[in-house]
């Protein structure tokens, strides 16, 4: 497909396609986010639907809203997909919520995908890590490397902004989708992860999204909810009527105190203590 893009992005996309052709048959770890959606779209265009399998990991830390969206996107793109249930909550190391929590989660999920790929004759498992992820605290990447999972977007140097531009050129609805991370990332390191906490966080964030806050985090400090929205949207959230609605609903969910982070939303705010 010929895209109207600058030469740098066009060249990176062509290198991505070359890398995919060398693999021939691939499993794509698919979440329905910006990165994995572009990767799946590129794999389908380059290799054809018969050579690509999207795998969605189902877990307590993956919201039902995101699961439904991932399935819809896969079907919309004509991709074959399957759902694998993760058992991260049975791993005491994950539940204890250390700073490398993601390592245990990804070890479980990627281990299952690598096993599936071997059984079904796929050459590699691919994830959606991009070039911007290289400098962040992402212990899940270590799990991927240990298991031989490939990161073609990162390998070809595609940044988040470039992935969004490619997605827009392809007409993908995810081109401007807000960044997402699993629900466990809302719980401070060292605080045990429970299904009740994950369910409460999911319900609270769904409520806020339904009020129009597309990019939102409810950081779960036991009985304290710390809300993050983009700095530009703080004034809107502080509308007296809206603020009262939010406080009342989150109190219904069990929070004693409902707070607003005045620094606004930023990726990985829980990592600031590391």
PDB file of C-alpha atoms in Angstrom:
ATOM      1  CA  UNK A   1       0.000   0.000   0.000  1.00  0.00           C
ATOM      2  CA  UNK A   2       1.327   3.475  -0.918  1.00  0.00           C
ATOM      3  CA  UNK A   3       0.994   5.906   1.957  1.00  0.00           C
ATOM      4  CA  UNK A   4       1.296   9.700   1.865  1.00  0.00           C
ATOM      5  CA  UNK A   5       3.960  10.046   4.545  1.00  0.00           C
ATOM      6  CA  UNK A   6       7.316  11.693   4.991  1.00  0.00           C
ATOM      7  CA  UNK A   7      10.303   9.691   3.811  1.00  0.00           C
ATOM      8  CA  UNK A   8      11.464   8.793   7.332  1.00  0.00           C
ATOM      9  CA  UNK A   9       8.191   7.176   8.353  1.00  0.00           C
ATOM     10  CA  UNK A  10       7.730   5.575   4.940  1.00  0.00           C
ATOM     11  CA  UNK A  11      11.192   4.049   5.200  1.00  0.00           C
ATOM     12  CA  UNK A  12      10.546   2.706   8.683  1.00  0.00           C
ATOM     13  CA  UNK A  13       7.275   1.154   7.586  1.00  0.00           C
ATOM     14  CA  UNK A  14       8.961  -0.538   4.643  1.00  0.00           C
ATOM     15  CA  UNK A  15      11.619  -1.944   6.998  1.00  0.00           C
ATOM     16  CA  UNK A  16       8.817  -3.196   9.240  1.00  0.00           C
ATOM     17  CA  UNK A  17       7.281  -5.015   6.295  1.00  0.00           C
ATOM     18  CA  UNK A  18      10.651  -6.514   5.352  1.00  0.00           C
ATOM     19  CA  UNK A  19      11.056  -7.809   8.899  1.00  0.00           C
ATOM     20  CA  UNK A  20       7.582  -9.330   8.828  1.00  0.00           C
ATOM     21  CA  UNK A  21       8.180 -11.032   5.472  1.00  0.00           C
ATOM     22  CA  UNK A  22      11.286 -12.705   6.873  1.00  0.00           C
ATOM     23  CA  UNK A  23       9.182 -14.238   9.663  1.00  0.00           C
ATOM     24  CA  UNK A  24       6.427 -15.476   7.273  1.00  0.00           C
ATOM     25  CA  UNK A  25       3.961 -16.639   9.965  1.00  0.00           C
ATOM     26  CA  UNK A  26       3.409 -14.721  13.206  1.00  0.00           C
ATOM     27  CA  UNK A  27       1.390 -14.526  16.395  1.00  0.00           C
ATOM     28  CA  UNK A  28       0.606 -10.943  17.452  1.00  0.00           C
ATOM     29  CA  UNK A  29       0.023 -10.189  21.131  1.00  0.00           C
ATOM     30  CA  UNK A  30      -3.007  -7.971  20.617  1.00  0.00           C
ATOM     31  CA  UNK A  31      -4.534  -5.575  23.143  1.00  0.00           C
ATOM     32  CA  UNK A  32      -6.430  -3.223  20.860  1.00  0.00           C
ATOM     33  CA  UNK A  33      -4.126  -0.329  21.759  1.00  0.00           C
ATOM     34  CA  UNK A  34      -2.499   2.062  19.312  1.00  0.00           C
ATOM     35  CA  UNK A  35       0.703   0.051  18.903  1.00  0.00           C
ATOM     36  CA  UNK A  36      -0.562  -3.517  18.652  1.00  0.00           C
ATOM     37  CA  UNK A  37      -3.365  -2.430  16.308  1.00  0.00           C
ATOM     38  CA  UNK A  38      -0.887  -0.881  13.868  1.00  0.00           C
ATOM     39  CA  UNK A  39       1.341  -3.953  14.154  1.00  0.00           C
ATOM     40  CA  UNK A  40      -1.553  -6.304  13.454  1.00  0.00           C
ATOM     41  CA  UNK A  41      -2.668  -4.172  10.506  1.00  0.00           C
ATOM     42  CA  UNK A  42       0.849  -4.219   9.042  1.00  0.00           C
ATOM     43  CA  UNK A  43       1.170  -7.987   9.526  1.00  0.00           C
ATOM     44  CA  UNK A  44      -2.150  -8.608   7.805  1.00  0.00           C
ATOM     45  CA  UNK A  45      -1.259  -6.412   4.852  1.00  0.00           C
ATOM     46  CA  UNK A  46       2.224  -7.878   4.525  1.00  0.00           C
ATOM     47  CA  UNK A  47       1.619 -11.581   5.190  1.00  0.00           C
ATOM     48  CA  UNK A  48      -2.093 -12.119   4.644  1.00  0.00           C
ATOM     49  CA  UNK A  49      -4.753 -13.201   7.130  1.00  0.00           C
ATOM     50  CA  UNK A  50      -3.879 -16.897   6.929  1.00  0.00           C
ATOM     51  CA  UNK A  51      -0.336 -16.254   8.194  1.00  0.00           C
ATOM     52  CA  UNK A  52      -1.301 -14.083  11.166  1.00  0.00           C
ATOM     53  CA  UNK A  53      -2.987 -14.954  14.460  1.00  0.00           C
ATOM     54  CA  UNK A  54      -3.947 -12.244  16.950  1.00  0.00           C
ATOM     55  CA  UNK A  55      -4.040 -13.383  20.557  1.00  0.00           C
ATOM     56  CA  UNK A  56      -5.872 -11.385  23.215  1.00  0.00           C
ATOM     57  CA  UNK A  57      -4.940 -12.028  26.832  1.00  0.00           C
ATOM     58  CA  UNK A  58      -7.909 -12.073  29.189  1.00  0.00           C
ATOM     59  CA  UNK A  59      -7.240 -11.269  32.840  1.00  0.00           C
ATOM     60  CA  UNK A  60      -8.659  -9.493  35.876  1.00  0.00           C
ATOM     61  CA  UNK A  61      -6.442  -6.493  35.128  1.00  0.00           C
ATOM     62  CA  UNK A  62      -7.735  -6.126  31.551  1.00  0.00           C
ATOM     63  CA  UNK A  63     -11.055  -4.195  31.517  1.00  0.00           C
ATOM     64  CA  UNK A  64     -14.107  -5.632  29.821  1.00  0.00           C
ATOM     65  CA  UNK A  65     -14.343  -2.421  27.781  1.00  0.00           C
ATOM     66  CA  UNK A  66     -10.868  -2.994  26.333  1.00  0.00           C
ATOM     67  CA  UNK A  67     -11.546  -6.691  25.690  1.00  0.00           C
ATOM     68  CA  UNK A  68     -14.659  -5.878  23.679  1.00  0.00           C
ATOM     69  CA  UNK A  69     -12.758  -3.197  21.750  1.00  0.00           C
ATOM     70  CA  UNK A  70      -9.893  -5.572  20.907  1.00  0.00           C
ATOM     71  CA  UNK A  71     -12.292  -8.200  19.570  1.00  0.00           C
ATOM     72  CA  UNK A  72     -14.143  -5.576  17.526  1.00  0.00           C
ATOM     73  CA  UNK A  73     -10.929  -4.244  16.011  1.00  0.00           C
ATOM     74  CA  UNK A  74      -9.637  -7.697  15.118  1.00  0.00           C
ATOM     75  CA  UNK A  75     -12.911  -8.554  13.407  1.00  0.00           C
ATOM     76  CA  UNK A  76     -12.985  -5.192  11.642  1.00  0.00           C
ATOM     77  CA  UNK A  77      -9.523  -5.820  10.192  1.00  0.00           C
ATOM     78  CA  UNK A  78     -10.401  -9.356   9.133  1.00  0.00           C
ATOM     79  CA  UNK A  79      -7.902 -10.941  11.505  1.00  0.00           C
ATOM     80  CA  UNK A  80      -8.172 -14.410  12.952  1.00  0.00           C
ATOM     81  CA  UNK A  81      -7.976 -14.157  16.727  1.00  0.00           C
ATOM     82  CA  UNK A  82      -8.166 -16.233  19.855  1.00  0.00           C
ATOM     83  CA  UNK A  83      -8.429 -15.383  23.548  1.00  0.00           C
ATOM     84  CA  UNK A  84      -6.053 -16.837  26.120  1.00  0.00           C
ATOM     85  CA  UNK A  85      -6.869 -16.548  29.814  1.00  0.00           C
ATOM     86  CA  UNK A  86      -3.965 -15.346  31.912  1.00  0.00           C
ATOM     87  CA  UNK A  87      -3.507 -16.773  35.404  1.00  0.00           C
ATOM     88  CA  UNK A  88      -1.486 -13.898  36.829  1.00  0.00           C
ATOM     89  CA  UNK A  89      -3.666 -13.688  39.954  1.00  0.00           C
ATOM     90  CA  UNK A  90      -2.571 -17.187  40.947  1.00  0.00           C
ATOM     91  CA  UNK A  91       1.062 -16.041  41.026  1.00  0.00           C
ATOM     92  CA  UNK A  92       1.947 -14.795  44.510  1.00  0.00           C
ATOM     93  CA  UNK A  93       4.829 -12.792  43.077  1.00  0.00           C
ATOM     94  CA  UNK A  94       2.480 -10.778  40.870  1.00  0.00           C
ATOM     95  CA  UNK A  95      -0.110 -10.339  43.613  1.00  0.00           C
ATOM     96  CA  UNK A  96       2.559  -8.977  46.000  1.00  0.00           C
ATOM     97  CA  UNK A  97       2.973  -6.126  43.505  1.00  0.00           C
ATOM     98  CA  UNK A  98       6.750  -5.554  43.483  1.00  0.00           C
ATOM     99  CA  UNK A  99       8.284  -2.949  41.187  1.00  0.00           C
ATOM    100  CA  UNK A 100       8.917  -5.674  38.587  1.00  0.00           C
ATOM    101  CA  UNK A 101       5.319  -6.925  38.754  1.00  0.00           C
ATOM    102  CA  UNK A 102       4.975  -6.701  34.965  1.00  0.00           C
ATOM    103  CA  UNK A 103       7.762  -9.229  34.544  1.00  0.00           C
ATOM    104  CA  UNK A 104       5.658 -11.967  36.132  1.00  0.00           C
ATOM    105  CA  UNK A 105       2.531 -10.999  34.221  1.00  0.00           C
ATOM    106  CA  UNK A 106       4.309 -10.948  30.858  1.00  0.00           C
ATOM    107  CA  UNK A 107       6.224 -14.144  31.635  1.00  0.00           C
ATOM    108  CA  UNK A 108       2.908 -15.927  32.068  1.00  0.00           C
ATOM    109  CA  UNK A 109       1.213 -14.404  29.016  1.00  0.00           C
ATOM    110  CA  UNK A 110       4.174 -14.582  26.640  1.00  0.00           C
ATOM    111  CA  UNK A 111       4.964 -18.105  27.799  1.00  0.00           C
ATOM    112  CA  UNK A 112       1.486 -19.166  26.729  1.00  0.00           C
ATOM    113  CA  UNK A 113       1.793 -17.369  23.391  1.00  0.00           C
ATOM    114  CA  UNK A 114       5.196 -18.887  22.633  1.00  0.00           C
ATOM    115  CA  UNK A 115       3.830 -22.348  23.408  1.00  0.00           C
ATOM    116  CA  UNK A 116       0.834 -21.741  21.134  1.00  0.00           C
ATOM    117  CA  UNK A 117       3.059 -20.454  18.347  1.00  0.00           C
ATOM    118  CA  UNK A 118       5.228 -23.566  18.539  1.00  0.00           C
ATOM    119  CA  UNK A 119       2.239 -25.890  18.467  1.00  0.00           C
ATOM    120  CA  UNK A 120       0.619 -24.127  15.511  1.00  0.00           C
ATOM    121  CA  UNK A 121       3.743 -23.610  13.406  1.00  0.00           C
ATOM    122  CA  UNK A 122       4.210 -19.863  13.723  1.00  0.00           C
ATOM    123  CA  UNK A 123       7.742 -18.513  13.461  1.00  0.00           C
ATOM    124  CA  UNK A 124       7.535 -15.843  16.150  1.00  0.00           C
ATOM    125  CA  UNK A 125       5.448 -14.018  18.730  1.00  0.00           C
ATOM    126  CA  UNK A 126       5.320 -10.242  18.257  1.00  0.00           C
ATOM    127  CA  UNK A 127       4.478  -7.508  20.744  1.00  0.00           C
ATOM    128  CA  UNK A 128       3.705  -3.823  20.269  1.00  0.00           C
ATOM    129  CA  UNK A 129       6.624  -2.198  22.108  1.00  0.00           C
ATOM    130  CA  UNK A 130       7.810   0.895  20.253  1.00  0.00           C
ATOM    131  CA  UNK A 131      10.985   2.988  20.172  1.00  0.00           C
ATOM    132  CA  UNK A 132       9.742   5.315  22.924  1.00  0.00           C
ATOM    133  CA  UNK A 133       9.392   2.360  25.301  1.00  0.00           C
ATOM    134  CA  UNK A 134      13.122   1.688  25.286  1.00  0.00           C
ATOM    135  CA  UNK A 135      13.886   4.323  27.928  1.00  0.00           C
ATOM    136  CA  UNK A 136      10.962   3.637  30.284  1.00  0.00           C
ATOM    137  CA  UNK A 137      10.766   1.257  33.235  1.00  0.00           C
ATOM    138  CA  UNK A 138       9.232  -1.778  31.567  1.00  0.00           C
ATOM    139  CA  UNK A 139      10.226  -5.067  33.222  1.00  0.00           C
ATOM    140  CA  UNK A 140       7.756  -6.838  30.953  1.00  0.00           C
ATOM    141  CA  UNK A 141      10.208  -6.268  28.109  1.00  0.00           C
ATOM    142  CA  UNK A 142      12.741  -8.440  29.928  1.00  0.00           C
ATOM    143  CA  UNK A 143      10.225 -11.285  30.025  1.00  0.00           C
ATOM    144  CA  UNK A 144       9.683 -10.893  26.300  1.00  0.00           C
ATOM    145  CA  UNK A 145      13.390 -10.973  25.528  1.00  0.00           C
ATOM    146  CA  UNK A 146      13.932 -14.071  27.649  1.00  0.00           C
ATOM    147  CA  UNK A 147      11.181 -15.875  25.750  1.00  0.00           C
ATOM    148  CA  UNK A 148      12.297 -14.707  22.309  1.00  0.00           C
ATOM    149  CA  UNK A 149       9.350 -12.385  21.686  1.00  0.00           C
ATOM    150  CA  UNK A 150      10.052  -9.897  18.893  1.00  0.00           C
ATOM    151  CA  UNK A 151       9.208  -6.168  18.984  1.00  0.00           C
ATOM    152  CA  UNK A 152       9.185  -5.109  15.308  1.00  0.00           C
ATOM    153  CA  UNK A 153       7.998  -1.548  15.958  1.00  0.00           C
ATOM    154  CA  UNK A 154      10.849  -0.971  18.379  1.00  0.00           C
ATOM    155  CA  UNK A 155      13.338  -2.771  16.128  1.00  0.00           C
ATOM    156  CA  UNK A 156      12.500  -0.505  13.196  1.00  0.00           C
ATOM    157  CA  UNK A 157      12.646   2.643  15.348  1.00  0.00           C
ATOM    158  CA  UNK A 158       8.990   3.608  15.077  1.00  0.00           C
ATOM    159  CA  UNK A 159       7.994   6.114  17.761  1.00  0.00           C
ATOM    160  CA  UNK A 160       4.538   6.576  19.241  1.00  0.00           C
ATOM    161  CA  UNK A 161       3.946   9.726  17.208  1.00  0.00           C
ATOM    162  CA  UNK A 162       4.961   7.942  14.004  1.00  0.00           C
ATOM    163  CA  UNK A 163       2.731   4.976  14.833  1.00  0.00           C
ATOM    164  CA  UNK A 164      -0.193   7.344  15.306  1.00  0.00           C
ATOM    165  CA  UNK A 165       0.573   8.991  11.954  1.00  0.00           C
ATOM    166  CA  UNK A 166       0.727   5.612  10.210  1.00  0.00           C
ATOM    167  CA  UNK A 167      -2.496   4.550  11.907  1.00  0.00           C
ATOM    168  CA  UNK A 168      -4.221   7.685  10.706  1.00  0.00           C
ATOM    169  CA  UNK A 169      -2.989   7.087   7.158  1.00  0.00           C
ATOM    170  CA  UNK A 170      -4.399   3.548   7.315  1.00  0.00           C
ATOM    171  CA  UNK A 171      -7.732   4.861   8.590  1.00  0.00           C
ATOM    172  CA  UNK A 172      -7.422   3.005  11.884  1.00  0.00           C
ATOM    173  CA  UNK A 173      -9.790   4.296  14.565  1.00  0.00           C
ATOM    174  CA  UNK A 174      -7.046   3.857  17.167  1.00  0.00           C
ATOM    175  CA  UNK A 175      -4.822   6.589  15.696  1.00  0.00           C
ATOM    176  CA  UNK A 176      -5.839   9.017  18.453  1.00  0.00           C
ATOM    177  CA  UNK A 177      -6.759   6.474  21.130  1.00  0.00           C
ATOM    178  CA  UNK A 178      -5.457   7.467  24.575  1.00  0.00           C
ATOM    179  CA  UNK A 179      -2.580   5.471  26.018  1.00  0.00           C
ATOM    180  CA  UNK A 180      -3.612   2.586  28.214  1.00  0.00           C
ATOM    181  CA  UNK A 181      -2.003   0.416  30.876  1.00  0.00           C
ATOM    182  CA  UNK A 182      -3.393  -2.521  32.853  1.00  0.00           C
ATOM    183  CA  UNK A 183      -5.505  -1.854  35.939  1.00  0.00           C
ATOM    184  CA  UNK A 184      -2.801  -3.213  38.235  1.00  0.00           C
ATOM    185  CA  UNK A 185      -0.701  -0.164  37.342  1.00  0.00           C
ATOM    186  CA  UNK A 186      -3.119   1.962  39.406  1.00  0.00           C
ATOM    187  CA  UNK A 187      -2.063   0.261  42.653  1.00  0.00           C
ATOM    188  CA  UNK A 188       1.115   1.469  44.424  1.00  0.00           C
ATOM    189  CA  UNK A 189       4.031  -0.955  44.442  1.00  0.00           C
ATOM    190  CA  UNK A 190       4.061  -3.031  47.601  1.00  0.00           C
ATOM    191  CA  UNK A 191       0.276  -2.929  48.032  1.00  0.00           C
ATOM    192  CA  UNK A 192      -1.205  -6.348  47.307  1.00  0.00           C
ATOM    193  CA  UNK A 193      -3.327  -6.645  44.166  1.00  0.00           C
ATOM    194  CA  UNK A 194      -6.819  -7.999  44.761  1.00  0.00           C
ATOM    195  CA  UNK A 195      -9.701  -8.699  42.422  1.00  0.00           C
ATOM    196  CA  UNK A 196     -11.903  -6.371  44.476  1.00  0.00           C
ATOM    197  CA  UNK A 197      -9.442  -3.504  44.010  1.00  0.00           C
ATOM    198  CA  UNK A 198      -9.175  -4.115  40.256  1.00  0.00           C
ATOM    199  CA  UNK A 199     -12.954  -4.227  39.922  1.00  0.00           C
ATOM    200  CA  UNK A 200     -13.328  -0.990  41.879  1.00  0.00           C
ATOM    201  CA  UNK A 201     -10.747   0.772  39.715  1.00  0.00           C
ATOM    202  CA  UNK A 202     -12.386  -0.451  36.514  1.00  0.00           C
ATOM    203  CA  UNK A 203     -15.831   0.718  37.645  1.00  0.00           C
ATOM    204  CA  UNK A 204     -14.502   4.124  38.706  1.00  0.00           C
ATOM    205  CA  UNK A 205     -12.627   4.696  35.443  1.00  0.00           C
ATOM    206  CA  UNK A 206     -15.594   3.562  33.345  1.00  0.00           C
ATOM    207  CA  UNK A 207     -17.734   6.087  35.208  1.00  0.00           C
ATOM    208  CA  UNK A 208     -15.280   8.894  34.460  1.00  0.00           C
ATOM    209  CA  UNK A 209     -14.931   7.872  30.813  1.00  0.00           C
ATOM    210  CA  UNK A 210     -18.695   7.938  30.454  1.00  0.00           C
ATOM    211  CA  UNK A 211     -18.539  11.532  31.688  1.00  0.00           C
ATOM    212  CA  UNK A 212     -16.261  12.379  28.777  1.00  0.00           C
ATOM    213  CA  UNK A 213     -12.768  11.943  30.239  1.00  0.00           C
ATOM    214  CA  UNK A 214     -11.114   9.757  27.615  1.00  0.00           C
ATOM    215  CA  UNK A 215      -7.650   9.852  29.226  1.00  0.00           C
ATOM    216  CA  UNK A 216      -8.070   9.099  32.921  1.00  0.00           C
ATOM    217  CA  UNK A 217      -6.478   7.142  35.738  1.00  0.00           C
ATOM    218  CA  UNK A 218      -7.884   6.371  39.166  1.00  0.00           C
ATOM    219  CA  UNK A 219      -4.843   5.630  41.303  1.00  0.00           C
ATOM    220  CA  UNK A 220      -5.922   3.323  44.105  1.00  0.00           C
ATOM    221  CA  UNK A 221      -4.351   4.229  47.456  1.00  0.00           C
ATOM    222  CA  UNK A 222      -6.534   1.887  49.505  1.00  0.00           C
ATOM    223  CA  UNK A 223      -9.300   4.209  50.777  1.00  0.00           C
ATOM    224  CA  UNK A 224      -8.009   7.174  48.769  1.00  0.00           C
ATOM    225  CA  UNK A 225      -8.738   7.646  45.056  1.00  0.00           C
ATOM    226  CA  UNK A 226      -6.232   9.904  43.264  1.00  0.00           C
ATOM    227  CA  UNK A 227      -7.708  10.968  39.935  1.00  0.00           C
ATOM    228  CA  UNK A 228      -5.467  11.917  37.024  1.00  0.00           C
ATOM    229  CA  UNK A 229      -6.839  13.648  33.932  1.00  0.00           C
ATOM    230  CA  UNK A 230      -4.887  15.761  31.399  1.00  0.00           C
ATOM    231  CA  UNK A 231      -3.945  19.152  32.841  1.00  0.00           C
ATOM    232  CA  UNK A 232      -6.143  20.885  30.255  1.00  0.00           C
ATOM    233  CA  UNK A 233      -9.210  19.033  31.583  1.00  0.00           C
ATOM    234  CA  UNK A 234      -8.702  19.745  35.291  1.00  0.00           C
ATOM    235  CA  UNK A 235     -10.833  22.888  35.191  1.00  0.00           C
ATOM    236  CA  UNK A 236     -13.705  20.932  33.628  1.00  0.00           C
ATOM    237  CA  UNK A 237     -13.513  18.224  36.292  1.00  0.00           C
ATOM    238  CA  UNK A 238     -13.671  20.940  38.971  1.00  0.00           C
ATOM    239  CA  UNK A 239     -17.061  22.151  37.761  1.00  0.00           C
ATOM    240  CA  UNK A 240     -19.024  22.106  41.055  1.00  0.00           C
ATOM    241  CA  UNK A 241     -21.852  19.895  39.816  1.00  0.00           C
ATOM    242  CA  UNK A 242     -19.557  17.442  38.024  1.00  0.00           C
ATOM    243  CA  UNK A 243     -17.109  17.335  40.926  1.00  0.00           C
ATOM    244  CA  UNK A 244     -19.936  16.489  43.327  1.00  0.00           C
ATOM    245  CA  UNK A 245     -21.157  13.678  41.065  1.00  0.00           C
ATOM    246  CA  UNK A 246     -17.684  12.172  40.832  1.00  0.00           C
ATOM    247  CA  UNK A 247     -17.061  12.384  44.563  1.00  0.00           C
ATOM    248  CA  UNK A 248     -20.415  10.813  45.374  1.00  0.00           C
ATOM    249  CA  UNK A 249     -19.966   7.919  42.944  1.00  0.00           C
ATOM    250  CA  UNK A 250     -16.443   7.070  44.053  1.00  0.00           C
ATOM    251  CA  UNK A 251     -17.538   7.164  47.678  1.00  0.00           C
ATOM    252  CA  UNK A 252     -20.248   4.657  46.754  1.00  0.00           C
ATOM    253  CA  UNK A 253     -17.470   2.428  45.441  1.00  0.00           C
ATOM    254  CA  UNK A 254     -15.779   2.453  48.839  1.00  0.00           C
ATOM    255  CA  UNK A 255     -13.301   5.332  48.733  1.00  0.00           C
ATOM    256  CA  UNK A 256     -13.312   7.511  51.854  1.00  0.00           C
ATOM    257  CA  UNK A 257     -11.412  10.315  50.157  1.00  0.00           C
ATOM    258  CA  UNK A 258     -11.608  11.369  46.499  1.00  0.00           C
ATOM    259  CA  UNK A 259      -8.670  13.515  45.389  1.00  0.00           C
ATOM    260  CA  UNK A 260      -7.412  15.165  42.201  1.00  0.00           C
ATOM    261  CA  UNK A 261      -3.741  15.061  41.187  1.00  0.00           C
ATOM    262  CA  UNK A 262      -2.915  18.667  40.331  1.00  0.00           C
ATOM    263  CA  UNK A 263       0.003  17.623  38.119  1.00  0.00           C
ATOM    264  CA  UNK A 264      -2.486  15.967  35.793  1.00  0.00           C
ATOM    265  CA  UNK A 265      -2.210  12.703  33.893  1.00  0.00           C
ATOM    266  CA  UNK A 266       1.252  11.400  33.046  1.00  0.00           C
ATOM    267  CA  UNK A 267       2.392   7.975  31.987  1.00  0.00           C
ATOM    268  CA  UNK A 268       3.762   5.781  34.766  1.00  0.00           C
ATOM    269  CA  UNK A 269       3.211   8.152  37.684  1.00  0.00           C
ATOM    270  CA  UNK A 270       3.520   5.178  40.037  1.00  0.00           C
ATOM    271  CA  UNK A 271       7.137   4.794  38.855  1.00  0.00           C
ATOM    272  CA  UNK A 272       8.045   8.193  40.292  1.00  0.00           C
ATOM    273  CA  UNK A 273       8.810   6.551  43.640  1.00  0.00           C
ATOM    274  CA  UNK A 274      11.393   4.152  42.132  1.00  0.00           C
TER     275      UNK A 274
END
